[in-house]
PDB file of C-alpha atoms in Angstrom:
ATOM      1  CA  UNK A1102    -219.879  89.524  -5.332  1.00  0.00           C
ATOM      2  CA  UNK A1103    -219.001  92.269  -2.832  1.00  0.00           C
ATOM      3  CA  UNK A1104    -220.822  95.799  -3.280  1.00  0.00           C
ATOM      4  CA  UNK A1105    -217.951  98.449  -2.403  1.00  0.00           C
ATOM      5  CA  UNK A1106    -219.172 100.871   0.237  1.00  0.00           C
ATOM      6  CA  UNK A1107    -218.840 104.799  -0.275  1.00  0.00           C
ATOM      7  CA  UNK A1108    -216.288 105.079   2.351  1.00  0.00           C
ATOM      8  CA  UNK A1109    -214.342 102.207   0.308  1.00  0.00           C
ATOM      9  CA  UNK A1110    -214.301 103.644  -2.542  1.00  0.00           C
ATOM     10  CA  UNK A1111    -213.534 106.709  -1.172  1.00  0.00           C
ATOM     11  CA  UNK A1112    -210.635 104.958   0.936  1.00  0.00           C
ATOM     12  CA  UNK A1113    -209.466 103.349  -2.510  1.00  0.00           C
ATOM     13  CA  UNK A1114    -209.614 107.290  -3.919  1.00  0.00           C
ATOM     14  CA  UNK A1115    -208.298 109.646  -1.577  1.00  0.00           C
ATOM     15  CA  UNK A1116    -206.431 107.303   1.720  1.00  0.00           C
ATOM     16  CA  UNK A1117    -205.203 105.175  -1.219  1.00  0.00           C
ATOM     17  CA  UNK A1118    -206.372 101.347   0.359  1.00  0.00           C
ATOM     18  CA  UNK A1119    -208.595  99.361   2.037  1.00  0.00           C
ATOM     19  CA  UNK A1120    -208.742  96.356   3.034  1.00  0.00           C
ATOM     20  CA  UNK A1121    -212.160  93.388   2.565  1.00  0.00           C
ATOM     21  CA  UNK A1122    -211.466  90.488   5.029  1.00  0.00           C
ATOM     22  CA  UNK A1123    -212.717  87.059   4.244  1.00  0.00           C
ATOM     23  CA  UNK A1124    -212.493  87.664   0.625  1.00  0.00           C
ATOM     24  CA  UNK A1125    -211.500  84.257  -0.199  1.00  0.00           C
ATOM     25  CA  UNK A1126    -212.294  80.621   1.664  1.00  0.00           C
ATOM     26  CA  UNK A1127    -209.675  78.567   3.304  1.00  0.00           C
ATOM     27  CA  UNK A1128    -209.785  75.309   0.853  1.00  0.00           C
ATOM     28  CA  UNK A1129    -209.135  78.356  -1.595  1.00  0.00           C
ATOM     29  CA  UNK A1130    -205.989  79.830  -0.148  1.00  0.00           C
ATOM     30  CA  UNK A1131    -204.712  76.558   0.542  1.00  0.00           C
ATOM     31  CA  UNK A1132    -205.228  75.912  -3.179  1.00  0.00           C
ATOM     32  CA  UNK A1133    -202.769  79.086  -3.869  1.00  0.00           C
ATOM     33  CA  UNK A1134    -200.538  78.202  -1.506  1.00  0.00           C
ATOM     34  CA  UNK A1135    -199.930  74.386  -2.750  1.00  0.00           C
ATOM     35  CA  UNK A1136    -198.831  76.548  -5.661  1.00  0.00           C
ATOM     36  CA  UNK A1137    -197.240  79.121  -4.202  1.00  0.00           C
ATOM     37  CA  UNK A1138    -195.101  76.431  -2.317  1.00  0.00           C
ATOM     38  CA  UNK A1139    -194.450  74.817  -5.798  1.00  0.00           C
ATOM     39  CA  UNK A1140    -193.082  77.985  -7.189  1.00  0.00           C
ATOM     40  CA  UNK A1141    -190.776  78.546  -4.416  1.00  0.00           C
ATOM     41  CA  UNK A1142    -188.899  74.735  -4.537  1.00  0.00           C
ATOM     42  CA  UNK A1143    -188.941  75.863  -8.282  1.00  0.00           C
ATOM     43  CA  UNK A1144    -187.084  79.233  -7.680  1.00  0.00           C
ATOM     44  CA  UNK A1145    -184.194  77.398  -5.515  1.00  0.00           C
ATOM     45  CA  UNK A1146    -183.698  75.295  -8.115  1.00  0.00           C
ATOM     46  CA  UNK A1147    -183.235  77.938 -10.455  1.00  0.00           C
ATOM     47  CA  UNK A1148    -181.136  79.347  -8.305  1.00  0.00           C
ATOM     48  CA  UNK A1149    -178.687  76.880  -7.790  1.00  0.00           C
ATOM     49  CA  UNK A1150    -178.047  77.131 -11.842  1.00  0.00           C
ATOM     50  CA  UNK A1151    -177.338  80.812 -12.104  1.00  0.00           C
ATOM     51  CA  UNK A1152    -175.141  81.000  -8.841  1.00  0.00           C
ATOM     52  CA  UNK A1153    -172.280  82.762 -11.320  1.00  0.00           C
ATOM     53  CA  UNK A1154    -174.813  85.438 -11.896  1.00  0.00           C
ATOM     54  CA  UNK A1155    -176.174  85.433  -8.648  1.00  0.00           C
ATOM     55  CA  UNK A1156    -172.492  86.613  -7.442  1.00  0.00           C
ATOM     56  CA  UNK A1157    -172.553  89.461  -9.392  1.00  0.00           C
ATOM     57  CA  UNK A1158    -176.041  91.074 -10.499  1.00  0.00           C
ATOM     58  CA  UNK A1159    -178.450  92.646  -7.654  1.00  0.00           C
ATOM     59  CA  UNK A1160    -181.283  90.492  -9.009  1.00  0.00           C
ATOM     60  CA  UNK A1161    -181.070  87.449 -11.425  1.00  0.00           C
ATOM     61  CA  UNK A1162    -184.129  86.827 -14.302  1.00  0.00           C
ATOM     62  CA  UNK A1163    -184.942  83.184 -14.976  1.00  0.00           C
ATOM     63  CA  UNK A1164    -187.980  82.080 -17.355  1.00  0.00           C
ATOM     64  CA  UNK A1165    -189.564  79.073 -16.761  1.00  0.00           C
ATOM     65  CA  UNK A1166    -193.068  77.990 -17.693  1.00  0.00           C
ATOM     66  CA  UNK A1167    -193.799  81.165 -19.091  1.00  0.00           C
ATOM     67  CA  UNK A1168    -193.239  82.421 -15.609  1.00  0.00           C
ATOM     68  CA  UNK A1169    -190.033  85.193 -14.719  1.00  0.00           C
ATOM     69  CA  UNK A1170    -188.357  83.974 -11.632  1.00  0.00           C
ATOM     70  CA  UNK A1171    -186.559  87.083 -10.034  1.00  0.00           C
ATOM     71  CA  UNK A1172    -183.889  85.842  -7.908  1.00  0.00           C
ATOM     72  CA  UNK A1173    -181.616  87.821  -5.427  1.00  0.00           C
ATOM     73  CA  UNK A1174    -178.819  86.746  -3.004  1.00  0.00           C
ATOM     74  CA  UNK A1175    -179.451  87.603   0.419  1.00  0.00           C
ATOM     75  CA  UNK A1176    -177.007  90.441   1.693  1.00  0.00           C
ATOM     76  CA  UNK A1177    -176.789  90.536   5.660  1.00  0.00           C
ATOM     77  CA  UNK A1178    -177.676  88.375   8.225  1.00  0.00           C
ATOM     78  CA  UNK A1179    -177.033  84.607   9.540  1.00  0.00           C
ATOM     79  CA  UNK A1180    -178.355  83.204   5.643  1.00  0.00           C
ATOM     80  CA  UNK A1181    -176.021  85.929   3.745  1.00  0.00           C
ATOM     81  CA  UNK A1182    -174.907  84.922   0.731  1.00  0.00           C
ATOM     82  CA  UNK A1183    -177.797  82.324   0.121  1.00  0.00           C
ATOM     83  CA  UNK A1184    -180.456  82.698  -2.646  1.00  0.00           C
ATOM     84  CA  UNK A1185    -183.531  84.439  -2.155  1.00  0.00           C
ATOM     85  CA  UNK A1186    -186.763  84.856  -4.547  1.00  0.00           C
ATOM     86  CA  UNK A1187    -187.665  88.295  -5.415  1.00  0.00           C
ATOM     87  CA  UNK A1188    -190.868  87.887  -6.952  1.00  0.00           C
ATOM     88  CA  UNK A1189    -192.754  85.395  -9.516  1.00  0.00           C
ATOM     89  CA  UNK A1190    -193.825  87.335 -12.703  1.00  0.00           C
ATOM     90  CA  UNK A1191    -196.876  86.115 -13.938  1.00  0.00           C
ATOM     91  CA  UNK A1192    -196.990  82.943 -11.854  1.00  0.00           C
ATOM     92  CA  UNK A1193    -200.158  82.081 -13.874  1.00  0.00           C
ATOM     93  CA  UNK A1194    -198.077  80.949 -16.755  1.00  0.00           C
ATOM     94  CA  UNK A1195    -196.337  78.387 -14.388  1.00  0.00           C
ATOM     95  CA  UNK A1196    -199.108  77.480 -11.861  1.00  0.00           C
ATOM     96  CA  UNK A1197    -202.731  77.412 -13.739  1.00  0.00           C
ATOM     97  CA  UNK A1198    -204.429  77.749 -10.531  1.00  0.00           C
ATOM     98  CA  UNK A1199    -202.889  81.241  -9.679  1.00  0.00           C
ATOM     99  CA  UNK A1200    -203.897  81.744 -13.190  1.00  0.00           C
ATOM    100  CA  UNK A1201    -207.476  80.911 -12.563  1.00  0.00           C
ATOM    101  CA  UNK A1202    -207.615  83.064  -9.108  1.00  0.00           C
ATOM    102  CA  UNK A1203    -206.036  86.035 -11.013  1.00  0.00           C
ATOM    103  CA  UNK A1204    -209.487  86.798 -12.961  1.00  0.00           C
ATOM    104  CA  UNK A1205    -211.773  85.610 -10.294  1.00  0.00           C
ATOM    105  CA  UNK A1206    -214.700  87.031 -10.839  1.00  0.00           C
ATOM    106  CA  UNK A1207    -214.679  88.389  -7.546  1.00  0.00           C
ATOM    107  CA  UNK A1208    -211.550  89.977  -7.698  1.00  0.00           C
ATOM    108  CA  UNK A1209    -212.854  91.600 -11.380  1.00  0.00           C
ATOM    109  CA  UNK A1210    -216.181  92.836  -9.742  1.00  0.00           C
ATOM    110  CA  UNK A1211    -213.720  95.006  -7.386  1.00  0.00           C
ATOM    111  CA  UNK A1212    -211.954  96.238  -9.154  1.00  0.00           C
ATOM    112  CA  UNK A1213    -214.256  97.085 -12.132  1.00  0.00           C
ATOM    113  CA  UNK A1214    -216.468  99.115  -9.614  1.00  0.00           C
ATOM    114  CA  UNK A1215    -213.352 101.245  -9.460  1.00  0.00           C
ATOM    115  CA  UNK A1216    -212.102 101.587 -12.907  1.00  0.00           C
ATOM    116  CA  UNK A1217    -215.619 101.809 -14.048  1.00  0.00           C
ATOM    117  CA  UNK A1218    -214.767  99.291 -16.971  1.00  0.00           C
ATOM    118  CA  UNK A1219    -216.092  95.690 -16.905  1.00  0.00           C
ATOM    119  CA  UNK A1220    -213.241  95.074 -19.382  1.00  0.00           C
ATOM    120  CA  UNK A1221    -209.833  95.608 -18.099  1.00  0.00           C
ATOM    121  CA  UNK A1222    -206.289  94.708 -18.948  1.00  0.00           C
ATOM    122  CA  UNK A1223    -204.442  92.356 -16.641  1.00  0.00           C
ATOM    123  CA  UNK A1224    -200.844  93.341 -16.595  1.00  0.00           C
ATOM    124  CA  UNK A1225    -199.976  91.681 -12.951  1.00  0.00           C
ATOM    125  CA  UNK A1226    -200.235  87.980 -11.303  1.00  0.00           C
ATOM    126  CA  UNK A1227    -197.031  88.123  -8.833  1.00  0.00           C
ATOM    127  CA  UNK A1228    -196.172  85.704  -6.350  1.00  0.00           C
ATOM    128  CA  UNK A1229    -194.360  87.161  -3.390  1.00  0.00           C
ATOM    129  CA  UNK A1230    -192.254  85.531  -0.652  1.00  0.00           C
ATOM    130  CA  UNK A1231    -190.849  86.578   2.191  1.00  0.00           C
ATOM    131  CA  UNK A1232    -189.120  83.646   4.204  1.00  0.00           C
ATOM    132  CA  UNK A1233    -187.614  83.736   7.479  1.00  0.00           C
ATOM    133  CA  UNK A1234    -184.177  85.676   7.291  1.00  0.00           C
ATOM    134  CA  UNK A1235    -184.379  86.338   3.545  1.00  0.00           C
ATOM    135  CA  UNK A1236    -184.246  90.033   4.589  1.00  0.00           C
ATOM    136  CA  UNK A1237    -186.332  90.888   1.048  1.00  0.00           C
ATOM    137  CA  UNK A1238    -188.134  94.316   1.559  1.00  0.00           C
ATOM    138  CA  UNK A1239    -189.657  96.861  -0.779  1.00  0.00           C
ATOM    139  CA  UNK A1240    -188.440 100.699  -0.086  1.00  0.00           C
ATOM    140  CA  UNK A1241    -191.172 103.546  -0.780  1.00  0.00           C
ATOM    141  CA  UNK A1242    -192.575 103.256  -4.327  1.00  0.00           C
ATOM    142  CA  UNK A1243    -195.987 104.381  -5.903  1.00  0.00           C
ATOM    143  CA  UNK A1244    -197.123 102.005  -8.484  1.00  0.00           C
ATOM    144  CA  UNK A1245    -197.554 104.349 -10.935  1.00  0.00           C
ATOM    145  CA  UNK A1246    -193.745 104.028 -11.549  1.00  0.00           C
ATOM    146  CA  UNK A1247    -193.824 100.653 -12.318  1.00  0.00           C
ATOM    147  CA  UNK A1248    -196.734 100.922 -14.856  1.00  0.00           C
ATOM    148  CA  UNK A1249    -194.729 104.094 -16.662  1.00  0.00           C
ATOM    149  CA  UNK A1250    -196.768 107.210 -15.774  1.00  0.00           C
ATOM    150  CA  UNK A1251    -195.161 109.946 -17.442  1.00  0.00           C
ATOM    151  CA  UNK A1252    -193.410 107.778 -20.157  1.00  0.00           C
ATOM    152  CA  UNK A1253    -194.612 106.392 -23.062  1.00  0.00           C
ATOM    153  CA  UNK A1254    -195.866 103.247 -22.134  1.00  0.00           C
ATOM    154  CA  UNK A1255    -198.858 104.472 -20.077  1.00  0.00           C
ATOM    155  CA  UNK A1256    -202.139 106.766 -20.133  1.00  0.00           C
ATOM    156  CA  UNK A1257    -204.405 108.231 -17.442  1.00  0.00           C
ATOM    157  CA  UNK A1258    -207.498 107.281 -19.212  1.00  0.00           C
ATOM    158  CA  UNK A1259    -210.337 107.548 -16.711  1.00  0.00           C
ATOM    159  CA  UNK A1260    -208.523 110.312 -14.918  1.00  0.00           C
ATOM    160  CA  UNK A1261    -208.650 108.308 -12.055  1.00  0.00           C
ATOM    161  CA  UNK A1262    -204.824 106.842 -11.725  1.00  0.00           C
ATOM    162  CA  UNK A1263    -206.385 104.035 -14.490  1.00  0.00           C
ATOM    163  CA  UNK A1264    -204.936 101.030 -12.803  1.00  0.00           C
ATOM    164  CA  UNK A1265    -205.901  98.643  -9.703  1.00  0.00           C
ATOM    165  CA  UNK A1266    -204.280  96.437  -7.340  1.00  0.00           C
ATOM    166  CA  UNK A1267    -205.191  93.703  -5.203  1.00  0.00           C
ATOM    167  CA  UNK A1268    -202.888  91.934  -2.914  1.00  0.00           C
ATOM    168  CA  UNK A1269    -204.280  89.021  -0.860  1.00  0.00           C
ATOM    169  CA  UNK A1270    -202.596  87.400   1.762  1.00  0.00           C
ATOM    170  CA  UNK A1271    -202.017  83.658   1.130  1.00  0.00           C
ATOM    171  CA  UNK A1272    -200.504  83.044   4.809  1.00  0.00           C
ATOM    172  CA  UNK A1273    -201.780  85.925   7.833  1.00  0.00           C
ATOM    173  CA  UNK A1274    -199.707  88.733   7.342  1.00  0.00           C
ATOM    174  CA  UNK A1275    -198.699  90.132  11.042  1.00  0.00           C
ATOM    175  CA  UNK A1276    -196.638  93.270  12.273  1.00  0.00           C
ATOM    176  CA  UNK A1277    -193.842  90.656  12.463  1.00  0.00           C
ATOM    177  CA  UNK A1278    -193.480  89.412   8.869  1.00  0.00           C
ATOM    178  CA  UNK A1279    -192.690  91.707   6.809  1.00  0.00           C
ATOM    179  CA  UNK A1280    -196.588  93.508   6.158  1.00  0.00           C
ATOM    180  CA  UNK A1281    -196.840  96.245   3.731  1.00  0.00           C
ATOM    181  CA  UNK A1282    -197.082  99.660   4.796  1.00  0.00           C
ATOM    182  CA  UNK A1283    -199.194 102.270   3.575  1.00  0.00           C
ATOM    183  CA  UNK A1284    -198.729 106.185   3.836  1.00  0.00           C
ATOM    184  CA  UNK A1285    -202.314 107.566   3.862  1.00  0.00           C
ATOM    185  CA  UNK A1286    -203.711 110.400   1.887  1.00  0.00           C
ATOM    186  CA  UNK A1287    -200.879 110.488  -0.313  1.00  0.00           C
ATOM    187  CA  UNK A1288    -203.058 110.012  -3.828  1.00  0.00           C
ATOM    188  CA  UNK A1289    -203.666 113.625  -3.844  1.00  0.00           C
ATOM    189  CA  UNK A1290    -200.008 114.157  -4.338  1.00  0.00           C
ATOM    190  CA  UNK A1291    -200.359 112.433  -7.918  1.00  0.00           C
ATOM    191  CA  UNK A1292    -197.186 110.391  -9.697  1.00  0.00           C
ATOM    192  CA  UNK A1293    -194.054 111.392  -7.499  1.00  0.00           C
ATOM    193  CA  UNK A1294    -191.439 109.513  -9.694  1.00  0.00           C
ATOM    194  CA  UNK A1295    -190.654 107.574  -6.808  1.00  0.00           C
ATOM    195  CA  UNK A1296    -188.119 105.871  -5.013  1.00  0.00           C
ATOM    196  CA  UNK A1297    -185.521 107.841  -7.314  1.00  0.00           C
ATOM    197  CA  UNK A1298    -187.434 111.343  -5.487  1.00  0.00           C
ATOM    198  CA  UNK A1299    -187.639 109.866  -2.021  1.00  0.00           C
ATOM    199  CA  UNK A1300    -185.462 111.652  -0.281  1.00  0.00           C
ATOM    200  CA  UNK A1301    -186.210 115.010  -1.880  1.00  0.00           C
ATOM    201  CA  UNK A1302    -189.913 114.349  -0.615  1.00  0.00           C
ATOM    202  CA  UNK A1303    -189.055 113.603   2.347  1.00  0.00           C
ATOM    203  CA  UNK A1304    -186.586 117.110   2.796  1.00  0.00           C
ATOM    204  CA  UNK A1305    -189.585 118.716   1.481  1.00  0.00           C
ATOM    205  CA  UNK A1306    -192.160 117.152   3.863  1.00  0.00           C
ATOM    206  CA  UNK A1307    -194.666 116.300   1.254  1.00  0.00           C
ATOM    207  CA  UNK A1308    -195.204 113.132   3.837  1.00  0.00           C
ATOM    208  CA  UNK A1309    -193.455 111.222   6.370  1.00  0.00           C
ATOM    209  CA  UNK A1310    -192.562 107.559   6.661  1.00  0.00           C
ATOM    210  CA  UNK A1311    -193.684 108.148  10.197  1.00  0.00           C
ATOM    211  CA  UNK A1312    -197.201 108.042   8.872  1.00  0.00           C
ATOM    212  CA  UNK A1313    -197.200 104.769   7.100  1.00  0.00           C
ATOM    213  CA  UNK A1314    -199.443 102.429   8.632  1.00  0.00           C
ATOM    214  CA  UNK A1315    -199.127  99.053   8.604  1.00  0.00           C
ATOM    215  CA  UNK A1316    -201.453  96.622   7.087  1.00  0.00           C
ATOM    216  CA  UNK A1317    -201.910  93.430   8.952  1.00  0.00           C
ATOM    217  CA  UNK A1318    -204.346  90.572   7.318  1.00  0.00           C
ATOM    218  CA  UNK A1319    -205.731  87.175   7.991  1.00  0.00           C
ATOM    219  CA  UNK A1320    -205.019  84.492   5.040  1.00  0.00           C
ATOM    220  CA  UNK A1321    -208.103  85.118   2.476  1.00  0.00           C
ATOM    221  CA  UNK A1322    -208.241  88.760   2.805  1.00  0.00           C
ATOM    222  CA  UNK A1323    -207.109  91.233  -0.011  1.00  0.00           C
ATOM    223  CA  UNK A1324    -205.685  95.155   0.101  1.00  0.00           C
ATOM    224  CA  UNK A1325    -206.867  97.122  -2.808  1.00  0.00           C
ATOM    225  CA  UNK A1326    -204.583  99.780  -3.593  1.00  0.00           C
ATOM    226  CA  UNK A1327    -204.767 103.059  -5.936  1.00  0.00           C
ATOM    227  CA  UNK A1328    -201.487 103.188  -8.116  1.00  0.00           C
ATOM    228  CA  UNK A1329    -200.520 106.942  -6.324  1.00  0.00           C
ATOM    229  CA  UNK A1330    -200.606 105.496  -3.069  1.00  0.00           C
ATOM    230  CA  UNK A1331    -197.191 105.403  -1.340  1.00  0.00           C
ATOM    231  CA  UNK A1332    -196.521 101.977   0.076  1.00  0.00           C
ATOM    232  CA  UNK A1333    -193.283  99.824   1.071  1.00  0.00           C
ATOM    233  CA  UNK A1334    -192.523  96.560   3.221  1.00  0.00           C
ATOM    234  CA  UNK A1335    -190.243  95.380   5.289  1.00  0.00           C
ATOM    235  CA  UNK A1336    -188.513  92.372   6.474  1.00  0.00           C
ATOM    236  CA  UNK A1337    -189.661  89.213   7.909  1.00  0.00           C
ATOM    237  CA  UNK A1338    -188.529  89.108  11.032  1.00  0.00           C
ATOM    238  CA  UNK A1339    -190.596  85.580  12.177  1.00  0.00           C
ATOM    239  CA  UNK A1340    -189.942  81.804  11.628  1.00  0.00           C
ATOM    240  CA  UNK A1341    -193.086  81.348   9.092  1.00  0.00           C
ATOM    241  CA  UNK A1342    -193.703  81.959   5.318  1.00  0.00           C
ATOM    242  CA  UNK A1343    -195.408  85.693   4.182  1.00  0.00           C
ATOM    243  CA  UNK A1344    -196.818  84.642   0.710  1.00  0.00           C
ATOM    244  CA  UNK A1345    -198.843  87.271  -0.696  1.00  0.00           C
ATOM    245  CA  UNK A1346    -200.587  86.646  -4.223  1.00  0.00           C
ATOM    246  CA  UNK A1347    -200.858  90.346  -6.453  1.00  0.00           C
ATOM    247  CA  UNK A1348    -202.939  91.270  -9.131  1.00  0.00           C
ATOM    248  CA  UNK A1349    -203.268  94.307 -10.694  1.00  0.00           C
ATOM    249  CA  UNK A1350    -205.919  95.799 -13.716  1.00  0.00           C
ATOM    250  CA  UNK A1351    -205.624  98.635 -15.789  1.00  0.00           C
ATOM    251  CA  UNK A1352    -208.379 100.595 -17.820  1.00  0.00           C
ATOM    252  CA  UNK A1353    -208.407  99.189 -21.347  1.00  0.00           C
ATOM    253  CA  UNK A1354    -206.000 101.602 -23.709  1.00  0.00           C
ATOM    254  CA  UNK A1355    -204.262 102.656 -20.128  1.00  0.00           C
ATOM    255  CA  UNK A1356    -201.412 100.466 -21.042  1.00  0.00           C
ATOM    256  CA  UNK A1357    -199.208 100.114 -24.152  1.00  0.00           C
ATOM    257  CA  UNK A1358    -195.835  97.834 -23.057  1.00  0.00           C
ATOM    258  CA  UNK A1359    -195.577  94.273 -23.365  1.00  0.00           C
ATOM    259  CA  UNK A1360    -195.392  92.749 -19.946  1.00  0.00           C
ATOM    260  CA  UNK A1361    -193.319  89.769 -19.627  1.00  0.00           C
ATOM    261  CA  UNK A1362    -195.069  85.827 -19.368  1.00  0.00           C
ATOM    262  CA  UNK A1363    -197.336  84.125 -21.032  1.00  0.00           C
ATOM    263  CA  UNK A1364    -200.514  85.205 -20.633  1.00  0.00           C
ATOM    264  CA  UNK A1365    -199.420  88.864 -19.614  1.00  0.00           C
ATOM    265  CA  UNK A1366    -201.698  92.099 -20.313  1.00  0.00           C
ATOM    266  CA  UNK A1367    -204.619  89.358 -21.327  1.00  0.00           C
ATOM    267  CA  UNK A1368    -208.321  91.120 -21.139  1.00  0.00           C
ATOM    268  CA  UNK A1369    -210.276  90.041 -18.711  1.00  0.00           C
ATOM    269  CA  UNK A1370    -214.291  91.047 -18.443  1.00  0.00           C
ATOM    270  CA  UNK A1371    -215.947  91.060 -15.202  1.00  0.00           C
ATOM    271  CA  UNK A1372    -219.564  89.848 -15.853  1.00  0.00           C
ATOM    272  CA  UNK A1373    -221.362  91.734 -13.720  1.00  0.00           C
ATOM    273  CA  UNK A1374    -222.306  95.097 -13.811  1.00  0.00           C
ATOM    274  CA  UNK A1375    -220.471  97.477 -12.041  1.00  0.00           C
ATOM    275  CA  UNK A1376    -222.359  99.993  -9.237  1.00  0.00           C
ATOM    276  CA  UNK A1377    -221.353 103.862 -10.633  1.00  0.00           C
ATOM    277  CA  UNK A1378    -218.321 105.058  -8.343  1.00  0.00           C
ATOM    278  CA  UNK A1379    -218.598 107.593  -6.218  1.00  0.00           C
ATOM    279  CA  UNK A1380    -216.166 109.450  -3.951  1.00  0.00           C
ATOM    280  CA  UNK A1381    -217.934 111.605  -1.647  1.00  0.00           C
TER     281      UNK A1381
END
């Protein structure tokens, strides 16, 4: 079990990430990415049967295994107009080992130091891809947006943002594939209803994209980020895989929508006891 530092909590808290290298071995990782590797012949497949609604819809949803496949068509480049995989919604429900390394212990003990819960609701377990000339990218988001801050779906209750996420990198994640980017110090600015207020933001200059920093990793580390933390990615512009495995916690009552897969929003209970956070 790792022991988070004051300066990483504080990173998690007020930069918005850090990063733990090493987190998981390498017979590990190559455990995920057997399955990550499965997912993605399984995703092509699906592909090939909703080409129809491939031609006409931005992204394509495909269930399988208790798993959502979200498909996209690639729009520029020498492979436009061939499939490409968006993301794997609860991956778990389709792959039981990504299951398994979703509650981790290890991964639990993090991020129950932070939420100051040992229970916790798991709403996330997302396989990513980027392949060579799939030209996928992510444009400036928070992930409070995705979780519903400021809706009905969702509740600050610590008063801390109420939600973790981890992202560990399955292959090494270089300047040249596609790594996410983070802007620091943005979790002061709170919930920004982001990408829809991007460019007002950016007229405003509450931050600048010039100030993202990129996160590079070796396979078996993990980025912890705070849901106000600004963050994108963008494409992979080298001949190997980026697979990057996500899971994300909230604080028990944080979270009131119905997640899609099988297995999705389960409590989980890290069995340790978590070291009082402190940000200072």
């Amino acid at each position: 079990m790792i022991e988070l530092t004051n300066k990483q909590k504080c990173d998690f808290f007020q930069v918005g990430f850090f990063v733990l290298s090493d987190f998981f071995r390498q017979n590990e990782i190559d455990e995920m990415k057997t399955s990550f590797q499965s997912l993605q012949e399984t995703a092509f497949s699906l592909a090939n049967q909703h080409l129809d609604e491939l031609e006409q819809e931005k992204e394509t949803y495909a269930m399988h295994r208790g798993a959502q496949f979200v498909l996209g068509r690639i729009q520029r480049g020498v492979n436009s107009g061939q499939p490409s995989i968006r993301r794997v919604a609860w991956c778990g429900a389709a792959e039981p080992m990504l299951s398994k390394y979703g509650k981790d212990q290890r991964l639990l003990y993090v991020a129950s130091q932070l939420l100051g819960s040992k229970e916790m609701s798991q709403l996330i377990n997302q396989a990513h891809f980027k392949l060579p000339g799939d030209e996928v990218t992510f444009e400036c988001h928070q992930d409070s947006t995705h979780r519903g801050y400021g809706g009905n779906y969702w509740q600050d209750i610590n008063g801390r943002g109420s939600y973790v996420q981890t992202l560990t990198a399955i292959d090494d994640v270089t300047e040249k594939n596609g790594p996410v980017y983070f802007i620091p110090n943005t979790v002061k600015l709170g919930h920004l209803d982001l990408p829809r207020k991007l460019n007002q933001c950016l007229q405003t200059g509450l931050f600048r994209l010039e100030d993202a920093v990129s996160v590079e990793m070796k396979a078996g580390s993990i980025a912890v980020s705070h849901p106000y933390s600004i963050h994108g990615s963008q494409p992979n512009r080298s001949n190997n895989t980026r697979y990057v495995f996500i899971n994300g916690y909230a604080y028990p009552g944080a979270n009131s929508r119905q997640y899609t897969g099988e297995g999705a929003g389960r409590t989980v209970v890290c069995e340790y006891d978590a070291v009082e956070t402190t940000t200072s």
